[in-house]
Amino acid sequence: MFLLALEAASRGVLETSELGNSKPKGVMVPPTTLDPWTHFGVGYGNKQSKKSSTLGNQPISLAMKQQKNRSEQMACQGKLSLHVLLALFVLLSSCKANTRSKTEAEALLKWNKSLPDQLILKSWVAHINSSASSPCKWHGIACNDEGSITEINLAYAGLRGNLQNLDFSSFPNLLHLDLGVNKLTGTIPTNIGTLSKLQYLDLSTNSLNGSLPLSLANLTQVYLLDFSQNNITGKLDSRLFPNVTGKSKTGLISLKYFILHINKLGGRIPEEVGNLKYPVLLALGGNYFCGPVPPSIGNLSHLTTLGLCQNELSGQIPVSLGKLKLTRLFLLINRLSGSVPDEIGNLSSLVTLQLAFNNFTGQLPQQVCQGGKLVNFTAAFNFFTGPIPVSLKNCRTLYRVRLEHNQLTGYIDQDFGVYPNLTYIDLSYNSGEIPKEIVQLSKMGFLELSSNQLCGEILAEIGKLSKLLKLILKDNKLSVEVLAGIGGLSNLDSHDLSIKMLGGPIPHQIGDCWKLQSLSLSKNYLNGIIPYQIGNLRALQDLDLSFNSLMGGIPPQLGSLSDLEYLNLSNNNLNGSIPTSLGSMVSLISINLSNNNLEGPLPEGRIFQSAEPEALSNNKDLCGEIQDLEAYVSDFGTARFLKLDSSNWTTVADTYDYLALEAKKHGIVPPSGPNPFAYIPDRPAVVGSRT
């Protein structure tokens, strides 16, 4: 009916040549006393009087007056016709919008019905003759002014189910679809390609599987595509991207953010990815892509972040990447080889460069920080040789550096400068010297220089690194006394200086490192006594002072280390008895006091009752209960005579009967005589075992 009226109105405007009783063809007109268009609900108002009038005392002829009335009425009719057309258009649009809204609502309700019950969608209910029936008022739904759905945002909603019953073709105006961080399963439906106006698509962090549908190439307006952290398999089809001519009408031609990391995609990265015009972010890491890095990526002139880490890519880094405006380049954990192009040093905006866990050779790019913006630099576990990049000397922006497990050489004190923001540095398994400037790294939290050929002094001023949490300098050739200034490291929770030829006593200031959780000073030339101040390290969980030349007794204060789990004081020259306080250390699960000169009874406590005999062997004279063998003599494993007047006899006198019983259990037949157990035969096991 609206179409007929509109058609009639159009004909009336075009075919009416004069007023009077004339009317649009095909339209019924009421009596002439009424306006000819009042049946549409629009009136002109009072008509002009047909009486004669005068203007400035000059008579106006009736013909002229009639002509004037005709002109006014014609103009008025033209305006009216436009208003009617507009009103009809609005009515028609409203009718069409209502129909579309109903279709969209039905599609959502059908999908919801296929999903498990979930509270997040409780508002998705149709209400007859109610404004609540409009999907525009449902949770996660937004509409345009015509009531058509433009956005579905159910991210972080805990959704369960799949997308198979969601009819994407029912949403012709959808611009934004975000179902990220849910529990969706199944495949990505092919009809997702019918969302021709879609600009934002996020299905990340679900459990979607299957391959990427080729119909995604129809999403020519999408600027963000995020399918990361799913189980998507298959290859990255080259037909998803525009062709090399740049005149494609299909393909992801508007794409800026392409995020596919942490899936199960494989095969080669297609060269056609370089035909994209607008990418800013390309994240393909955490997949099984193989083959070379496409040189065509160098055509992506707007690209700032390239993530290809944790794949199976091989070959060399394309020189063309040096033409880009990259700020972040992630290539770690691949099979890349060869030298790193010097052009990478041309990336003046580079903030993050990660090259670790590859097979790179040659030198690191010397101008890697020429832009002065580098924050995170990782090249560990490669075969780099030569000097540390000279541009790092003045790279004050550095926050984290990992160059360990290479063959870098040079002088650390010359190659590194002052880094006010540096919190983590690992140069282990290289060679060089410890720089004096290291004490200026005021924000340093982690320092590892292990297994270099470091020589020279460890400065007492290292205590100025007040925020240091971990210090590892093991396996070097340091030949000076242990840090006198270590007491300033009050936040230190791990300290490993093992195997590095340190000599001298352990400084008592170490007791000021009250947050220390792990302390390893093993395999050095430390001498003197164990400072009792170590008992102040109440957070300590692991203490290893083994293989040194420490002497004196074990400080009873060690019994105050209520969180200590591992204690190794073996292979020293410690003497005296074991403090009884060690028996009450309830957290202790491993103890090794072997190869010292300890003597006397073992303290009571679970740790000594359950300790392996080897952990207490090769001491002077220890006795007590251990592993159900109550009489324990430390050197029982060798042939020896127990004389009545010896100190050894004194230690076992009260257990004489028990020894006899145990000997019989093991088939030991003692010789006859006044002291039948004076001879204990050789046994292959360490004392206390029952072999």
XYZ file of C-alpha atoms in Angstrom:
691
model
C 0.000 0.000 0.000
C 2.865 2.358 0.828
C 4.431 1.625 -2.554
C 1.187 2.383 -4.406
C 0.785 5.656 -2.539
C 4.345 6.633 -3.254
C 3.916 5.799 -6.935
C 0.685 7.787 -7.091
C 2.258 10.772 -5.386
C 5.108 10.705 -7.850
C 2.760 10.647 -10.818
C 0.704 13.468 -9.352
C 3.715 15.756 -9.044
C 4.813 15.018 -12.587
C 1.431 14.999 -14.356
C -0.538 17.834 -12.740
C -0.338 20.826 -15.075
C -2.911 23.095 -13.534
C -4.905 23.441 -10.353
C -8.630 23.937 -10.052
C -10.295 20.546 -10.094
C -7.277 18.762 -11.573
C -5.842 15.798 -9.564
C -3.019 13.318 -9.733
C -3.923 10.413 -11.962
C -5.046 7.332 -10.127
C -5.741 9.129 -6.824
C -9.220 9.779 -5.451
C -9.755 13.442 -4.546
C -12.313 14.655 -1.978
C -14.670 17.610 -2.674
C -12.986 20.818 -3.792
C -13.620 22.468 -0.441
C -10.893 20.195 0.960
C -7.205 20.183 0.160
C -6.572 17.580 -2.559
C -3.901 15.816 -0.313
C -5.688 15.869 3.039
C -6.394 12.136 2.771
C -2.665 11.688 3.491
C -3.092 13.629 6.733
C -1.457 16.829 5.506
C -3.331 20.138 5.085
C -2.483 23.506 3.634
C -4.581 25.657 6.018
C -7.205 28.303 5.047
C -7.748 28.874 1.406
C -7.481 32.353 -0.200
C -10.726 34.412 -0.420
C -12.096 34.768 -3.934
C -13.279 38.365 -3.259
C -11.602 41.300 -5.055
C -9.003 43.273 -3.167
C -7.052 46.428 -3.654
C -3.406 47.256 -3.197
C -2.490 50.882 -2.673
C -5.958 51.930 -3.900
C -5.120 50.254 -7.275
C -7.626 47.628 -8.460
C -6.293 44.205 -9.260
C -7.992 42.307 -12.017
C -9.614 39.006 -11.250
C -7.456 37.238 -13.844
C -4.258 38.430 -12.227
C -5.495 37.358 -8.811
C -6.423 33.925 -10.052
C -3.034 33.545 -11.697
C -1.358 34.454 -8.400
C -3.439 31.895 -6.520
C -2.505 29.224 -9.057
C 1.207 29.968 -8.607
C 0.982 29.859 -4.810
C -0.959 26.617 -4.846
C 1.483 24.988 -7.300
C 4.460 25.909 -5.106
C 2.675 24.657 -2.031
C 1.759 21.400 -3.746
C 5.405 20.837 -4.725
C 6.542 21.226 -1.114
C 3.805 18.950 0.089
C 4.782 16.251 -2.360
C 8.367 16.232 -1.072
C 7.161 15.933 2.524
C 4.929 13.056 1.570
C 7.764 11.291 -0.223
C 10.017 11.704 2.807
C 7.355 10.436 5.179
C 6.732 7.407 3.007
C 10.457 6.699 2.821
C 10.727 6.828 6.605
C 7.750 4.519 6.975
C 9.184 2.068 4.482
C 12.611 2.185 6.119
C 11.075 1.626 9.518
C 9.186 -1.371 8.238
C 12.322 -2.805 6.654
C 14.398 -2.140 9.825
C 11.813 -3.864 11.990
C 11.945 -6.881 9.731
C 15.758 -6.943 9.798
C 15.866 -6.517 13.584
C 13.473 -9.441 13.930
C 15.677 -11.595 11.699
C 18.789 -10.691 13.687
C 17.051 -11.416 16.971
C 15.889 -14.800 15.706
C 19.456 -15.664 14.639
C 20.818 -14.812 18.087
C 18.061 -16.740 19.850
C 18.709 -19.777 17.669
C 22.404 -19.669 18.529
C 21.686 -19.177 22.222
C 19.359 -22.189 22.174
C 22.204 -24.360 20.878
C 24.558 -23.298 23.689
C 24.664 -24.662 27.235
C 22.698 -22.587 29.713
C 24.754 -19.607 30.858
C 23.726 -16.632 32.934
C 25.585 -14.145 30.785
C 22.900 -14.558 28.093
C 19.836 -14.458 30.350
C 18.730 -11.172 28.767
C 18.517 -12.840 25.350
C 14.777 -13.553 25.518
C 11.995 -12.552 23.115
C 9.138 -10.599 24.752
C 5.921 -10.186 22.768
C 4.786 -6.537 22.428
C 7.635 -5.320 24.593
C 10.614 -3.074 23.928
C 12.757 -5.698 25.664
C 12.239 -7.945 22.638
C 14.632 -5.701 20.708
C 18.089 -7.332 20.626
C 19.583 -3.840 20.959
C 18.819 -4.055 24.680
C 20.435 -7.467 25.149
C 23.755 -7.974 26.887
C 26.713 -7.541 24.544
C 24.660 -6.176 21.649
C 24.805 -2.691 20.129
C 22.751 -1.320 17.221
C 22.691 1.607 14.830
C 19.928 4.230 14.700
C 17.802 1.966 12.517
C 17.887 -0.815 15.116
C 20.184 -3.121 13.153
C 22.938 -4.926 15.058
C 26.406 -3.444 14.509
C 28.306 -4.979 17.430
C 28.402 -8.314 19.254
C 30.827 -8.131 22.174
C 30.869 -11.121 24.514
C 34.581 -11.185 25.338
C 35.565 -12.593 28.756
C 32.014 -13.920 29.186
C 32.871 -17.559 29.912
C 30.876 -18.690 26.868
C 30.729 -22.415 26.194
C 29.622 -24.101 23.003
C 30.423 -23.535 19.330
C 29.637 -21.203 16.444
C 27.956 -23.694 14.099
C 24.426 -22.436 14.758
C 25.252 -18.746 14.525
C 23.957 -17.579 11.133
C 26.392 -14.795 10.255
C 24.433 -13.973 7.091
C 21.670 -12.547 9.298
C 23.868 -9.594 10.298
C 24.461 -7.469 7.181
C 25.479 -4.406 9.206
C 27.750 -6.057 11.752
C 30.951 -4.054 12.209
C 32.429 -5.490 15.427
C 32.503 -9.129 16.570
C 34.454 -9.947 19.742
C 34.129 -13.419 21.276
C 37.663 -13.522 22.646
C 38.739 -15.225 25.888
C 35.940 -17.754 26.176
C 35.551 -21.530 26.015
C 34.263 -21.906 22.487
C 35.067 -25.079 20.577
C 34.584 -26.422 17.087
C 35.539 -24.873 13.769
C 35.156 -21.372 12.380
C 32.030 -21.488 10.148
C 32.507 -20.777 6.464
C 29.591 -18.332 6.389
C 31.603 -15.917 8.533
C 32.678 -14.555 5.165
C 29.188 -13.113 4.626
C 29.909 -10.331 7.127
C 30.821 -7.965 4.311
C 30.911 -4.838 6.488
C 32.859 -6.368 9.373
C 35.826 -4.323 10.574
C 36.867 -6.007 13.846
C 36.998 -9.780 14.391
C 38.386 -11.307 17.608
C 37.987 -15.018 18.357
C 41.204 -15.291 20.363
C 41.855 -17.444 23.424
C 39.306 -20.159 22.843
C 39.605 -23.812 21.815
C 38.650 -23.427 18.176
C 40.087 -25.963 15.752
C 40.105 -26.761 12.074
C 41.548 -24.537 9.376
C 41.012 -20.894 8.537
C 38.055 -20.705 6.092
C 38.946 -19.235 2.725
C 35.768 -17.146 2.919
C 37.684 -14.795 5.234
C 39.021 -13.287 2.008
C 35.594 -11.654 1.580
C 36.136 -9.532 4.691
C 37.632 -6.684 2.736
C 36.915 -4.079 5.442
C 38.410 -5.972 8.391
C 41.316 -4.085 9.969
C 41.792 -6.418 12.984
C 41.800 -10.199 12.773
C 42.730 -12.064 15.972
C 42.541 -15.859 16.130
C 45.437 -16.252 18.568
C 45.648 -18.920 21.281
C 43.433 -21.538 19.698
C 44.080 -24.930 18.080
C 43.781 -23.852 14.460
C 45.597 -26.147 12.032
C 46.385 -26.265 8.347
C 48.249 -23.744 6.243
C 47.972 -20.027 5.757
C 46.312 -19.901 2.329
C 47.874 -17.387 -0.041
C 44.390 -16.570 -1.394
C 43.551 -14.807 1.859
C 45.780 -11.955 0.727
C 45.495 -9.549 -2.215
C 47.433 -10.278 -5.381
C 50.582 -8.483 -6.379
C 48.785 -6.055 -8.712
C 47.218 -4.232 -5.789
C 43.866 -4.106 -7.607
C 42.250 -7.022 -5.797
C 38.612 -6.722 -4.790
C 38.924 -9.666 -2.413
C 41.421 -10.577 0.256
C 42.169 -8.961 3.581
C 43.009 -5.693 1.851
C 42.256 -3.436 4.845
C 44.111 -5.516 7.418
C 46.230 -3.665 10.007
C 46.463 -6.166 12.865
C 46.926 -9.830 11.919
C 47.267 -11.988 15.047
C 47.576 -15.772 14.794
C 50.146 -16.586 17.466
C 49.953 -19.778 19.551
C 48.091 -22.086 17.209
C 49.060 -25.168 15.218
C 49.430 -23.633 11.788
C 52.184 -25.002 9.592
C 53.732 -24.858 6.170
C 55.414 -21.826 4.688
C 54.412 -18.254 5.308
C 53.095 -17.199 1.864
C 54.945 -14.501 -0.047
C 51.563 -12.873 -0.699
C 51.515 -11.596 2.869
C 53.811 -8.888 1.543
C 51.003 -7.605 -0.706
C 49.122 -6.167 2.239
C 49.223 -2.376 2.326
C 48.394 -1.390 5.877
C 49.702 -3.942 8.425
C 51.030 -2.482 11.664
C 51.202 -5.759 13.612
C 51.957 -9.227 12.229
C 52.004 -11.902 14.961
C 52.552 -15.465 13.727
C 54.625 -16.822 16.621
C 54.022 -20.065 18.472
C 53.104 -22.137 15.408
C 54.859 -24.632 13.141
C 55.698 -22.402 10.206
C 58.769 -23.603 8.335
C 60.943 -22.464 5.504
C 62.432 -18.992 5.113
C 61.121 -15.678 6.354
C 59.461 -14.184 3.233
C 61.545 -11.259 1.933
C 58.259 -9.680 0.805
C 57.573 -8.755 4.430
C 59.999 -5.936 3.745
C 57.237 -4.362 1.610
C 55.017 -3.762 4.655
C 56.009 -0.140 5.041
C 53.706 0.509 8.022
C 54.771 -2.562 10.001
C 56.023 -1.805 13.528
C 55.791 -5.236 15.224
C 56.849 -8.529 13.624
C 56.407 -11.653 15.735
C 57.739 -14.889 14.219
C 59.130 -16.487 17.375
C 58.810 -20.160 18.326
C 58.371 -21.636 14.867
C 60.584 -23.812 12.690
C 61.764 -21.086 10.344
C 65.149 -21.545 8.727
C 67.576 -19.669 6.543
C 68.786 -16.131 7.017
C 67.055 -12.965 8.116
C 65.997 -11.104 4.939
C 67.973 -7.924 4.375
C 64.688 -6.284 3.353
C 63.556 -6.153 7.004
C 66.058 -3.364 7.470
C 63.838 -1.073 5.379
C 60.953 -1.229 7.825
C 60.004 1.013 10.718
C 60.030 -1.844 13.211
C 59.919 -1.145 16.921
C 59.662 -4.819 17.949
C 61.216 -7.824 16.220
C 60.723 -11.318 17.676
C 62.696 -14.109 15.976
C 63.699 -16.219 18.991
C 63.338 -20.016 19.106
C 63.637 -20.894 15.428
C 66.266 -22.521 13.227
C 67.527 -19.342 11.648
C 71.184 -19.226 10.745
C 73.863 -17.115 9.118
C 74.798 -13.640 10.201
C 72.368 -10.953 11.275
C 72.270 -8.312 8.524
C 73.871 -5.000 9.399
C 70.662 -3.444 8.095
C 68.966 -4.533 11.311
C 71.112 -1.858 12.921
C 69.306 0.664 10.714
C 66.083 0.098 12.632
C 66.411 3.356 14.513
C 63.072 2.945 16.328
C 63.846 -0.532 17.637
C 62.674 -1.105 21.226
C 62.755 -4.920 21.413
C 65.069 -7.272 19.523
C 64.905 -10.981 20.365
C 67.229 -13.345 18.480
C 67.782 -16.014 21.140
C 67.791 -19.799 20.571
C 68.785 -19.895 16.913
C 71.952 -20.815 15.032
C 73.218 -17.348 14.213
C 76.915 -16.849 13.632
C 79.184 -13.896 13.065
C 78.981 -10.659 14.969
C 76.007 -8.973 16.512
C 74.910 -5.857 14.574
C 77.135 -3.160 16.001
C 74.601 -0.331 15.606
C 71.704 -2.187 17.166
C 70.995 0.733 19.520
C 71.894 3.597 17.257
C 68.386 5.000 17.711
C 68.877 5.084 21.470
C 65.514 3.414 22.160
C 66.444 -0.244 22.714
C 64.909 -1.648 25.915
C 64.946 -5.444 25.553
C 67.855 -7.139 23.757
C 68.089 -10.945 23.702
C 70.590 -12.905 21.612
C 71.347 -15.792 23.982
C 72.090 -19.387 22.944
C 73.586 -18.743 19.529
C 77.090 -18.855 18.102
C 77.818 -15.152 17.988
C 81.468 -14.203 18.141
C 83.389 -10.988 18.354
C 82.723 -7.940 20.484
C 79.595 -6.771 22.199
C 77.914 -4.104 19.977
C 79.578 -0.735 20.483
C 76.213 1.043 20.373
C 75.252 -0.594 23.681
C 77.832 1.560 25.455
C 75.549 4.609 25.444
C 72.214 2.783 25.225
C 70.787 4.173 28.461
C 67.286 2.874 27.713
C 68.268 -0.780 28.251
C 66.049 -2.631 30.696
C 66.842 -6.293 29.997
C 69.893 -7.865 28.293
C 70.550 -11.569 27.665
C 73.643 -12.517 25.681
C 74.577 -15.721 27.511
C 75.852 -18.900 25.820
C 77.702 -17.313 22.933
C 81.376 -16.814 22.193
C 81.503 -13.076 22.717
C 84.814 -11.580 23.716
C 86.150 -8.252 24.816
C 86.137 -6.164 27.945
C 82.844 -5.725 29.642
C 84.065 -2.597 31.378
C 84.689 -1.007 27.990
C 81.677 -2.352 26.163
C 79.036 -1.435 28.710
C 78.109 1.929 30.098
C 75.680 3.289 32.660
C 72.115 2.015 32.428
C 69.798 3.654 34.950
C 66.848 1.387 34.043
C 68.641 -1.961 33.653
C 67.104 -4.651 35.882
C 68.327 -7.906 34.287
C 71.610 -8.796 32.605
C 72.978 -12.241 31.761
C 76.353 -12.457 30.031
C 77.231 -15.936 31.257
C 79.288 -18.350 29.164
C 81.264 -15.639 27.399
C 84.517 -13.954 28.369
C 85.587 -10.585 29.726
C 86.116 -8.621 32.915
C 83.693 -7.252 35.471
C 83.397 -3.504 34.896
C 83.748 -0.981 37.684
C 80.711 0.800 36.276
C 78.563 -2.138 37.286
C 77.985 -0.538 40.686
C 76.156 2.316 38.948
C 73.324 0.043 37.803
C 71.045 1.269 40.550
C 67.943 -0.615 39.353
C 69.667 -3.923 38.622
C 67.572 -6.855 39.813
C 69.310 -9.826 38.172
C 73.019 -10.163 37.409
C 74.553 -13.314 35.971
C 78.083 -13.454 34.580
C 78.661 -17.183 35.059
C 81.088 -19.323 33.081
C 83.012 -16.524 31.471
C 86.714 -16.103 31.808
C 86.121 -13.240 34.164
C 89.094 -12.118 36.133
C 89.867 -9.093 38.220
C 88.189 -7.837 41.341
C 84.659 -8.054 42.556
C 84.329 -4.632 44.028
C 83.267 -4.073 47.598
C 81.069 -1.319 46.163
C 78.804 -3.947 44.647
C 76.755 -3.458 47.792
C 75.476 -0.277 46.149
C 73.231 -2.423 43.964
C 70.553 -2.236 46.618
C 67.778 -3.620 44.407
C 69.717 -6.697 43.312
C 67.644 -9.864 43.745
C 69.895 -12.477 42.139
C 73.689 -12.500 41.793
C 75.306 -15.420 39.956
C 79.037 -15.318 39.180
C 79.890 -19.004 39.271
C 82.463 -20.770 37.075
C 84.897 -17.919 36.596
C 88.506 -17.265 37.504
C 88.009 -14.667 40.165
C 90.841 -14.837 42.661
C 90.001 -12.296 45.317
C 88.243 -12.426 48.629
C 84.493 -12.593 48.751
C 82.635 -9.316 48.551
C 83.139 -7.187 51.609
C 80.218 -4.985 50.651
C 77.670 -7.719 50.184
C 75.790 -6.541 53.256
C 74.344 -3.692 51.225
C 72.382 -6.156 49.104
C 69.448 -6.257 51.461
C 66.998 -7.378 48.752
C 69.162 -10.231 47.485
C 67.291 -13.529 47.419
C 69.759 -15.671 45.450
C 73.542 -15.583 45.557
C 75.682 -18.080 43.645
C 79.451 -17.658 43.606
C 80.322 -21.317 43.274
C 83.378 -22.672 41.427
C 85.436 -19.556 40.994
C 88.550 -19.813 43.153
C 87.499 -17.258 45.738
C 89.658 -17.182 48.830
C 89.520 -15.671 52.301
C 86.828 -15.738 54.963
C 83.115 -15.356 54.452
C 82.274 -11.764 55.448
C 79.960 -11.430 58.434
C 78.069 -8.699 56.531
C 76.366 -11.459 54.602
C 74.005 -11.730 57.544
C 72.501 -8.378 56.543
C 71.014 -9.857 53.367
C 67.891 -10.765 55.249
C 65.821 -11.600 52.133
C 68.355 -14.119 50.874
C 66.722 -17.427 49.945
C 69.645 -19.200 48.312
C 73.364 -18.901 49.085
C 75.950 -20.998 47.242
C 79.656 -20.448 47.864
C 80.754 -23.988 47.103
C 83.996 -25.113 45.432
C 86.172 -22.187 46.408
C 89.160 -21.653 48.681
C 87.208 -20.069 51.501
C 88.761 -20.388 54.934
C 88.077 -19.249 58.458
C 84.912 -19.957 60.363
C 81.296 -19.952 59.283
C 79.987 -16.568 60.481
C 77.214 -16.990 63.005
C 75.438 -14.032 61.344
C 74.219 -16.442 58.677
C 71.674 -17.431 61.308
C 69.995 -14.050 60.680
C 68.979 -15.102 57.159
C 65.535 -16.268 58.225
C 64.275 -16.542 54.609
C 67.148 -18.837 53.602
C 66.043 -22.102 51.983
C 69.286 -23.379 50.441
C 72.785 -23.057 51.964
C 75.766 -24.617 50.217
C 79.269 -23.989 51.600
C 80.725 -27.321 50.489
C 84.217 -27.964 49.107
C 86.069 -25.177 50.869
C 88.569 -25.020 53.741
C 86.243 -23.770 56.425
C 87.175 -24.679 59.984
C 85.839 -24.398 63.500
C 82.456 -25.540 64.666
C 79.036 -25.357 63.088
C 77.328 -22.229 64.490
C 74.304 -23.182 66.627
C 72.578 -20.118 65.140
C 71.986 -22.094 61.954
C 69.213 -23.821 63.858
C 67.270 -20.547 63.658
C 66.868 -20.927 59.882
C 63.301 -22.139 60.125
C 62.744 -22.198 56.331
C 65.997 -23.971 55.445
C 65.448 -27.060 53.292
C 68.933 -27.897 51.988
C 72.135 -27.688 54.030
C 75.479 -28.758 52.607
C 78.617 -28.192 54.683
C 80.491 -31.209 53.379
C 84.160 -31.398 52.427
C 85.521 -28.810 54.837
C 87.590 -28.966 58.023
C 84.739 -28.423 60.465
C 85.169 -29.937 63.912
C 83.384 -30.318 67.211
C 79.916 -31.684 67.694
C 76.814 -31.063 65.642
C 74.675 -28.426 67.420
C 71.513 -29.885 68.887
C 69.577 -26.934 67.379
C 69.939 -28.548 63.948
C 67.752 -31.421 65.094
C 64.775 -29.109 65.537
C 64.860 -27.713 61.976
C 61.487 -29.013 60.817
C 61.808 -27.703 57.241
C 65.127 -29.428 56.580
C 64.762 -32.201 53.995
C 68.414 -32.715 53.032
C 71.632 -32.445 55.031
C 75.221 -33.287 54.136
C 77.960 -32.985 56.758
C 80.280 -35.619 55.343
C 84.056 -35.376 55.061
C 84.711 -33.165 58.050
C 86.153 -33.769 61.544
C 82.863 -33.800 63.422
C 82.373 -36.013 66.454
C 79.987 -36.804 69.254
C 76.357 -37.919 69.294
C 73.933 -37.030 66.575
C 71.203 -34.591 67.631
C 67.729 -35.953 68.036
C 65.429 -35.074 65.197
C 63.759 -36.464 62.105
C 66.417 -35.192 59.682
C 69.173 -37.208 61.367
C 67.043 -40.315 61.742
C 66.196 -40.313 58.020
C 69.550 -39.127 56.651
C 71.483 -41.340 54.282
C 74.641 -42.759 55.897
C 76.778 -41.123 53.212
C 75.612 -37.708 54.384
C 77.428 -38.194 57.708
C 80.314 -40.429 56.662
C 84.042 -39.779 56.920
C 83.973 -37.737 60.077
C 86.023 -38.281 63.223
C 83.625 -39.967 65.616
C 79.846 -39.666 65.295
C 77.310 -41.924 66.938
C 73.584 -42.072 67.429
C 70.402 -43.326 65.791
C 70.180 -43.403 62.019
C 67.890 -45.441 59.776
C 67.002 -48.090 62.358
C 70.667 -48.847 63.064
C 70.913 -47.343 66.501
C 74.635 -47.821 67.042
C 76.425 -45.846 64.399
C 80.174 -45.312 64.165
C 81.318 -43.008 61.416
C 84.196 -45.090 60.113
C 82.488 -48.457 60.603
C 82.947 -49.192 56.919
C 86.632 -50.022 57.303
C 88.214 -52.915 59.216
C 89.123 -51.778 62.686
C 89.665 -53.023 66.266
C 87.494 -51.767 69.087
C 89.616 -51.721 72.216
C 88.126 -51.691 75.670
C 90.159 -48.692 76.696
C 89.603 -46.695 73.517
C 87.363 -43.733 73.024
C 85.625 -45.695 70.298
C 84.589 -48.322 72.806
C 83.171 -45.638 75.033
C 80.805 -44.512 72.317
C 79.342 -47.977 71.851
C 79.555 -49.357 75.378
C 75.877 -48.854 76.087
C 74.869 -50.641 72.906
C 77.066 -53.710 73.249
C 74.141 -56.138 73.310
C 72.539 -54.423 70.332
C 75.761 -54.718 68.344
C 75.850 -58.419 69.003
C 72.286 -58.815 67.838
C 72.906 -56.805 64.681
C 76.077 -58.796 63.940
C 74.167 -62.057 64.119
C 71.499 -60.675 61.754
C 74.194 -60.018 59.193
C 75.840 -63.423 59.578
C 78.891 -62.074 61.342
C 80.512 -64.719 63.519
C 82.852 -63.099 66.021
C 85.957 -64.845 67.263
C 85.957 -66.348 70.748
C 87.644 -64.546 73.609
C 86.963 -62.123 76.424
C 85.891 -59.462 73.951
C 83.994 -61.337 71.252
C 83.162 -58.144 69.328
C 86.628 -56.628 69.364
C 86.966 -57.370 65.687
C 84.518 -56.106 63.088
C 85.278 -57.453 59.604
C 85.511 -55.362 56.456
C 82.197 -54.564 54.800
C 81.798 -53.037 51.371
C 79.108 -50.563 52.349
C 79.362 -47.315 54.271
C 78.664 -47.638 57.958
C 75.020 -48.007 58.849
C 73.845 -49.785 55.718
C 72.435 -53.303 55.859
C 74.042 -54.822 52.776
